[in-house]
PDB file of C-alpha atoms and ligand atoms in Angstrom:
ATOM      1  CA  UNK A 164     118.456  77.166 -16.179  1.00 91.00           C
ATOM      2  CA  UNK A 165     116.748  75.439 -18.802  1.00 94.00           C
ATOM      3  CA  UNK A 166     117.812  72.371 -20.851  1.00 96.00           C
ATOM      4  CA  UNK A 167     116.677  73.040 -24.849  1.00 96.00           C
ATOM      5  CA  UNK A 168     116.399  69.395 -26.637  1.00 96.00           C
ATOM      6  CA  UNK A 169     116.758  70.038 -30.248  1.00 96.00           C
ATOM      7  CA  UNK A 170     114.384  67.891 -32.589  1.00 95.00           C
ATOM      8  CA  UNK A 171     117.469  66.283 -33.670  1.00 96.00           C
ATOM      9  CA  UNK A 172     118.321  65.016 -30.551  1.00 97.00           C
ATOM     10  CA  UNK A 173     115.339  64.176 -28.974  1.00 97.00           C
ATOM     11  CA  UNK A 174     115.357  61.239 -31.634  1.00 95.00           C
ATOM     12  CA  UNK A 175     118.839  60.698 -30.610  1.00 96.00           C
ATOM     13  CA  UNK A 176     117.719  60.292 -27.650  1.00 97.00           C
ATOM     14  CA  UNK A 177     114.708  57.867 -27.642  1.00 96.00           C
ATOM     15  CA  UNK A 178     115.952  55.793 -30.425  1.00 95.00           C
ATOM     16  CA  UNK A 179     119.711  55.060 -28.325  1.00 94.00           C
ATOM     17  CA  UNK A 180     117.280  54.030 -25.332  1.00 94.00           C
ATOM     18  CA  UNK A 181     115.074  51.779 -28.018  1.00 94.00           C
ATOM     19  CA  UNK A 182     117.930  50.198 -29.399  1.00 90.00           C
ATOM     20  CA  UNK A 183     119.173  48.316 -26.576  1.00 88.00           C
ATOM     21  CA  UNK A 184     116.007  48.436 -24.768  1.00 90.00           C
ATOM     22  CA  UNK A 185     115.945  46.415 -21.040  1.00 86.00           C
ATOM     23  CA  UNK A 186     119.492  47.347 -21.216  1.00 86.00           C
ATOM     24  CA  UNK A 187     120.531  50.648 -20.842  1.00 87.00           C
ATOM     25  CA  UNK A 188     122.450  53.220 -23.264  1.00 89.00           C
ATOM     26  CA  UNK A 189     124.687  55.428 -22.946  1.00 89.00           C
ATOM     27  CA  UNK A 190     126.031  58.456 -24.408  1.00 90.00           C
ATOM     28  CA  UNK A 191     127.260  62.180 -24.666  1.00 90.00           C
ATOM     29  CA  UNK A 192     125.068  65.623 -25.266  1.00 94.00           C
ATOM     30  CA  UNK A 193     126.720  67.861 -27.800  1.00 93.00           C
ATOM     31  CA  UNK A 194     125.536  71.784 -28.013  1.00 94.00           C
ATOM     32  CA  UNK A 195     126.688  74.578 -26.454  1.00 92.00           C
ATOM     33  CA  UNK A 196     125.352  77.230 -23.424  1.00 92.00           C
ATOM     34  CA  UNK A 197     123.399  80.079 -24.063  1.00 91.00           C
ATOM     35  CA  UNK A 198     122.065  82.626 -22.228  1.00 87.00           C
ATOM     36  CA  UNK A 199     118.701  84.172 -23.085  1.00 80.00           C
ATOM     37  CA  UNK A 200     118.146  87.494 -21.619  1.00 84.00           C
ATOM     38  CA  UNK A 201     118.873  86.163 -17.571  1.00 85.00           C
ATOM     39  CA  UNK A 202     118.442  82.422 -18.473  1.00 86.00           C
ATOM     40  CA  UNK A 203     120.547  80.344 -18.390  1.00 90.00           C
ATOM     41  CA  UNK A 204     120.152  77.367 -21.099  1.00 95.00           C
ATOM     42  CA  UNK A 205     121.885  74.095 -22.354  1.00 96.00           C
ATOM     43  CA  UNK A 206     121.638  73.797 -26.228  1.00 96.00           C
ATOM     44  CA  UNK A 207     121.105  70.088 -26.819  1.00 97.00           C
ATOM     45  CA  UNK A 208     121.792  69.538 -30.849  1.00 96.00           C
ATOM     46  CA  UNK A 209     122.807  65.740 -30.643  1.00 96.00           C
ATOM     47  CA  UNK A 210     122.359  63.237 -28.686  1.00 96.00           C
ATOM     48  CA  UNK A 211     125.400  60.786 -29.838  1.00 90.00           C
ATOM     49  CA  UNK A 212     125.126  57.247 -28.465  1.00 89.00           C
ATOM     50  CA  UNK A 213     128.590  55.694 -27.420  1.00 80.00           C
ATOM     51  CA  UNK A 214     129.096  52.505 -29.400  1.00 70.00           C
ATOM     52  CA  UNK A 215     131.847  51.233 -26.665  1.00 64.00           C
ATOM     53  CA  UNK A 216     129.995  51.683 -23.430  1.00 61.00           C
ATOM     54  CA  UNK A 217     129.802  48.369 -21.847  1.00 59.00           C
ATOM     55  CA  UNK A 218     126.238  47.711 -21.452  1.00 55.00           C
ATOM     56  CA  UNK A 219     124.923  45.946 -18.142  1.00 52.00           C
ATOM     57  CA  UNK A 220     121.399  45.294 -17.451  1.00 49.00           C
ATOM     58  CA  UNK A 221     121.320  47.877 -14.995  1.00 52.00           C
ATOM     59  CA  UNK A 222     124.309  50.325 -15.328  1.00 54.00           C
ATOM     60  CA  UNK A 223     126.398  51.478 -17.661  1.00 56.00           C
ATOM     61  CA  UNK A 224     130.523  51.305 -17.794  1.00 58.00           C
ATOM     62  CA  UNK A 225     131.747  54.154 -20.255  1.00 62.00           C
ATOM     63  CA  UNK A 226     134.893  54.586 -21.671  1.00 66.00           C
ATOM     64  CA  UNK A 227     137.183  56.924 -20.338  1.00 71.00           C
ATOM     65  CA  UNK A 228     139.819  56.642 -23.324  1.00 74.00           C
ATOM     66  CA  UNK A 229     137.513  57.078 -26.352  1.00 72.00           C
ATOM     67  CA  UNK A 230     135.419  59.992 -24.641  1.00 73.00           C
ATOM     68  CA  UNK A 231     138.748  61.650 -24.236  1.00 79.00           C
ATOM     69  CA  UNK A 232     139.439  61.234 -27.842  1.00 79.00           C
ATOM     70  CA  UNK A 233     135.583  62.345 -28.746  1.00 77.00           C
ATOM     71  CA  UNK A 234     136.596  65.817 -26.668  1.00 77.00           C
ATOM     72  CA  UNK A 235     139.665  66.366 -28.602  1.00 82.00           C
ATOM     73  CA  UNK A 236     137.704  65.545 -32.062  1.00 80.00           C
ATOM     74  CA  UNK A 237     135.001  68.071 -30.648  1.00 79.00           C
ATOM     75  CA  UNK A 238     137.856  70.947 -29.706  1.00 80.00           C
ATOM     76  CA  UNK A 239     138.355  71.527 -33.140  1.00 80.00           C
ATOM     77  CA  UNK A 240     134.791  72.500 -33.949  1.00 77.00           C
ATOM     78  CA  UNK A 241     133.520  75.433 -33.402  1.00 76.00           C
ATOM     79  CA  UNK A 242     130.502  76.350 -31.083  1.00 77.00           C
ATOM     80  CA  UNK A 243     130.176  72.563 -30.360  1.00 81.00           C
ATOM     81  CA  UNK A 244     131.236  70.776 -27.301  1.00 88.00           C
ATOM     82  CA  UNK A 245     130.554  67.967 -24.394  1.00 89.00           C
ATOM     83  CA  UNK A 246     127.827  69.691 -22.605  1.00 93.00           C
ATOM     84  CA  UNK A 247     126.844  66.518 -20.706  1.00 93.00           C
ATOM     85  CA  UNK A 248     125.501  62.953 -21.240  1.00 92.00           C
ATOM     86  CA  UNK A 249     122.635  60.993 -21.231  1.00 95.00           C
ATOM     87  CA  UNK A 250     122.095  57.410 -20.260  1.00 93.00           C
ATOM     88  CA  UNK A 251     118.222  55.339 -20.145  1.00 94.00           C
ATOM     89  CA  UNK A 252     116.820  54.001 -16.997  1.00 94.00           C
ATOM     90  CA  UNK A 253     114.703  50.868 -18.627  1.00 92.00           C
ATOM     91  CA  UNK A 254     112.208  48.587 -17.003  1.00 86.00           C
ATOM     92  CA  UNK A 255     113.283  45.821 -14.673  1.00 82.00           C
ATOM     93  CA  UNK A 256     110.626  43.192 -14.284  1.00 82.00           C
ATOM     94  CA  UNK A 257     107.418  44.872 -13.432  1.00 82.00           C
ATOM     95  CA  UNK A 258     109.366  48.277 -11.675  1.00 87.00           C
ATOM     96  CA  UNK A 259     108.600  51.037 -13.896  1.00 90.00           C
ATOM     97  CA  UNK A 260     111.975  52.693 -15.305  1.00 92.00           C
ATOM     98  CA  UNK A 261     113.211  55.553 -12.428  1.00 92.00           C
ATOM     99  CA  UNK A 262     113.372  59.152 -13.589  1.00 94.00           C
ATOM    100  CA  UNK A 263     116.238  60.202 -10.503  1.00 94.00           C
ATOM    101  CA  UNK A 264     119.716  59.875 -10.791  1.00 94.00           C
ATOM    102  CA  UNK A 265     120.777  56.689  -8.689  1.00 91.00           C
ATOM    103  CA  UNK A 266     123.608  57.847  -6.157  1.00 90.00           C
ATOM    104  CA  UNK A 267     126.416  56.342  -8.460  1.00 88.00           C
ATOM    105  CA  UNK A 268     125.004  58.347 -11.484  1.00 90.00           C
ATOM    106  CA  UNK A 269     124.858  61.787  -9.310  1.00 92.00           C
ATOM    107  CA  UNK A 270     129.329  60.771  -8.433  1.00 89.00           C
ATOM    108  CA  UNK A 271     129.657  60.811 -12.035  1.00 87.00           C
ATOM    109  CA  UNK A 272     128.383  64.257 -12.544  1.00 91.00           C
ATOM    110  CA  UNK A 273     130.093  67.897 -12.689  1.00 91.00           C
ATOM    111  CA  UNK A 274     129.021  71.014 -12.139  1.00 91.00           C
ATOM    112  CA  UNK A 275     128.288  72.835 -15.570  1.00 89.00           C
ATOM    113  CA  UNK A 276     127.242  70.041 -17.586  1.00 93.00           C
ATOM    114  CA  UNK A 277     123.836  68.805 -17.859  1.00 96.00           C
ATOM    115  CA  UNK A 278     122.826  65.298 -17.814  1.00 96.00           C
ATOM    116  CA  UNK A 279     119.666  63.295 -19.243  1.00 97.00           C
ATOM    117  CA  UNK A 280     117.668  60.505 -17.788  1.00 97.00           C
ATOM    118  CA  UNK A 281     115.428  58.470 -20.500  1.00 97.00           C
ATOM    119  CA  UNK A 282     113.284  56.382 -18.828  1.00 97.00           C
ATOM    120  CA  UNK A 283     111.979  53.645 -20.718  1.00 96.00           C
ATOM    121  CA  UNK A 284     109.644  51.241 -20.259  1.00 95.00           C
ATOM    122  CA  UNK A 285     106.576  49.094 -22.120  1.00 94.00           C
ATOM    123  CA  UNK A 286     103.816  51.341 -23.448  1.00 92.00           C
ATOM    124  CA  UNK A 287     100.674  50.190 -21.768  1.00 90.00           C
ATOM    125  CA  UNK A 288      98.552  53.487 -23.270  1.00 92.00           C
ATOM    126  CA  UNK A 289      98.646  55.916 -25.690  1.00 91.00           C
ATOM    127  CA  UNK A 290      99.852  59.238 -23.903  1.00 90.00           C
ATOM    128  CA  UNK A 291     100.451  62.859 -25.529  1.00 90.00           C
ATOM    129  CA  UNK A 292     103.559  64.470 -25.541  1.00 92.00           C
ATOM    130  CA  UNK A 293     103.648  66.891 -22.612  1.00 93.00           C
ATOM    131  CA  UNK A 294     105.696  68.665 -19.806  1.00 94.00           C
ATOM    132  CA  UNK A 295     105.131  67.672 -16.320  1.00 95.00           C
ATOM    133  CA  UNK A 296     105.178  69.962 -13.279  1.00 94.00           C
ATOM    134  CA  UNK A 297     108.653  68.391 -12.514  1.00 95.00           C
ATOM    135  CA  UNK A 298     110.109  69.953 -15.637  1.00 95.00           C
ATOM    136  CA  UNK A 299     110.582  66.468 -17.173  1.00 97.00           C
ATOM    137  CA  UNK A 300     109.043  65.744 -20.964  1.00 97.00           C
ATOM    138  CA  UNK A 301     106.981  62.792 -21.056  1.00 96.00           C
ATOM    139  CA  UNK A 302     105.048  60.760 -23.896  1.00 95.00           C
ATOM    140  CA  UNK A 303     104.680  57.386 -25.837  1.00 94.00           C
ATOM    141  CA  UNK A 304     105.381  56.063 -29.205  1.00 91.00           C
ATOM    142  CA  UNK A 305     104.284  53.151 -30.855  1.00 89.00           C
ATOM    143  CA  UNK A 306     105.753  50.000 -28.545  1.00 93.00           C
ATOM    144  CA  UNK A 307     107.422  52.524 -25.522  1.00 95.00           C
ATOM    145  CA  UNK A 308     106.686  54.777 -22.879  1.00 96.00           C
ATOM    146  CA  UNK A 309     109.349  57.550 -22.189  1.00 96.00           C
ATOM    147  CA  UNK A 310     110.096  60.070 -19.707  1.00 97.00           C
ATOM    148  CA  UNK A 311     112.942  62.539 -20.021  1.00 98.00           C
ATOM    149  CA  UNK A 312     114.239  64.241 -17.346  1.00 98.00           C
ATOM    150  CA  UNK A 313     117.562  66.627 -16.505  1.00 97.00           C
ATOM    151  CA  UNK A 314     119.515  67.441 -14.083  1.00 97.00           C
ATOM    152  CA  UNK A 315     122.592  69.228 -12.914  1.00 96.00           C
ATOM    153  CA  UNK A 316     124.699  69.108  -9.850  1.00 95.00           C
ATOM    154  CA  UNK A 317     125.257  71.855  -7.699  1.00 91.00           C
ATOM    155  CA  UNK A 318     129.113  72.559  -6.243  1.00 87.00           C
ATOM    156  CA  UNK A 319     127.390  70.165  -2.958  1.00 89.00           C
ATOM    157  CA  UNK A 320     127.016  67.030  -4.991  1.00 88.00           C
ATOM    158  CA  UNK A 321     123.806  67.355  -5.002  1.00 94.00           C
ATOM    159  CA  UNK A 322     121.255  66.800  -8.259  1.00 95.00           C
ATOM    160  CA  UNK A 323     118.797  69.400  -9.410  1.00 95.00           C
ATOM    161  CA  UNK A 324     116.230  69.051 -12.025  1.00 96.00           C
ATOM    162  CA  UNK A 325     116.627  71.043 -14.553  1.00 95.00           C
ATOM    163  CA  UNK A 326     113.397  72.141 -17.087  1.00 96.00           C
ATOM    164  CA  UNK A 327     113.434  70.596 -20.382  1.00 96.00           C
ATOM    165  CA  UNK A 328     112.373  72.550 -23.476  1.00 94.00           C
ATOM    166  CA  UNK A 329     111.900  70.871 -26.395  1.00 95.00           C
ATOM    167  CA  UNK A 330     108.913  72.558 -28.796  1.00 92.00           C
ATOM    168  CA  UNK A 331     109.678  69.603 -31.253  1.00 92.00           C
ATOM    169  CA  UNK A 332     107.762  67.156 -29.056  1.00 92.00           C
ATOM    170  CA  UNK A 333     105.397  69.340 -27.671  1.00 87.00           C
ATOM    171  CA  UNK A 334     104.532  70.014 -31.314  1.00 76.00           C
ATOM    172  CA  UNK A 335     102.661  66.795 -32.009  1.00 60.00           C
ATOM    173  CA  UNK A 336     100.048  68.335 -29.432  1.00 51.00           C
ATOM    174  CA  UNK A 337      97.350  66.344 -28.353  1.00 43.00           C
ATOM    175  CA  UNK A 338      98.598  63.281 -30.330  1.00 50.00           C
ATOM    176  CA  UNK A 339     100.937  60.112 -29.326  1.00 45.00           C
ATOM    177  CA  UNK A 340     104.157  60.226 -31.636  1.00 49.00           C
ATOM    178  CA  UNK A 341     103.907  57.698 -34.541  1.00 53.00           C
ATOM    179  CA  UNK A 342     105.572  57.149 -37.517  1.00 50.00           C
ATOM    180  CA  UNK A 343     105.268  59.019 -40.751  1.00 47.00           C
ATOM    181  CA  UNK A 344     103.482  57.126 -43.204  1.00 44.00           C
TER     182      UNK A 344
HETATM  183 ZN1   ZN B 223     121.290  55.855 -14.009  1.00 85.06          ZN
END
């Protein structure tokens, strides 16, 4: 199983975290599963941040009514759906953001969906896009430092990590992520 971030939503993705940075976002993956010769993979296209999710300092409170109608809206389309959702894990003090699901997070998951962790925090170096052994994508931009990992939940409730694929990033090679000028 492998989770593909598209380049599309890997922006999604770190600018939802950015926006309400030392508070945490929330939101739903939208894609579809494929299956590559015997693997298994989540197609992340967009990462779409949910504009009514009651934002706490540490937690999130989504909304069950308007992600019901955001299904519905998404039945009629074709080859996209609710694959899973993401949510950031930001700084608190001088704790570094966590990359695991906290046990609360891993109650809210289901089996078949995939779910994203961005873990934000202050960039204190310049780092280089890059996979880690723990199949999470790591790197920094200008002001952050970010850490994406996924997961899934086996029919036991409990979390796996999932590998995250996303050439995109990886593409900068040996160079932080900045701007275009
Ligand atoms: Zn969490």
């Amino acid at each position: 199983m492998t989770a593909y971030v598209s380049q599309n939503a890997f922006w999604g993705l770190l600018i939802s975290a950015v926006e309400v940075y030392k508070r945490e976002c929330f939101g739903l993956l939208i894609g579809y599963r494929d299956r590559r010769g015997s693997e298994e993979m989540f197609i992340v296209e967009h990462a779409l941040p949910f504009q009514s999710a009651g934002r706490r300092l540490r937690g999130v409170v989504s909304n069950p009514r308007a992600h019901r109608r955001i299904q519905r809206f998404l039945g009629n389309m074709p080859h996209l759906s609710v694959i899973g959702d993401f949510h950031s894990h930001t700084m608190w003090g001088y704790n570094r953001a966590a990359s695991r699901p906290s046990e609360t997070d891993v109650a809210g998951m289901h089996p078949d969906q995939v779910y994203l962790i961005v873990s934000i925090n202050d960039r204190l170096r310049e780092v280089p896009w890059s996979y880690n052994d723990d199949g999470s994508l790591s790197g920094t931009t200008d002001d952050h430092y970010f850490r994406l990992t996924a997961y899934t939940v086996n029919g036991a409730a409990e979390a796996r990590r999932v590998p995250i694929l996303c050439p995109y990033a990886i593409g900068f090679d040996a160079r932080p992520l900045r701007a275009a000028l």
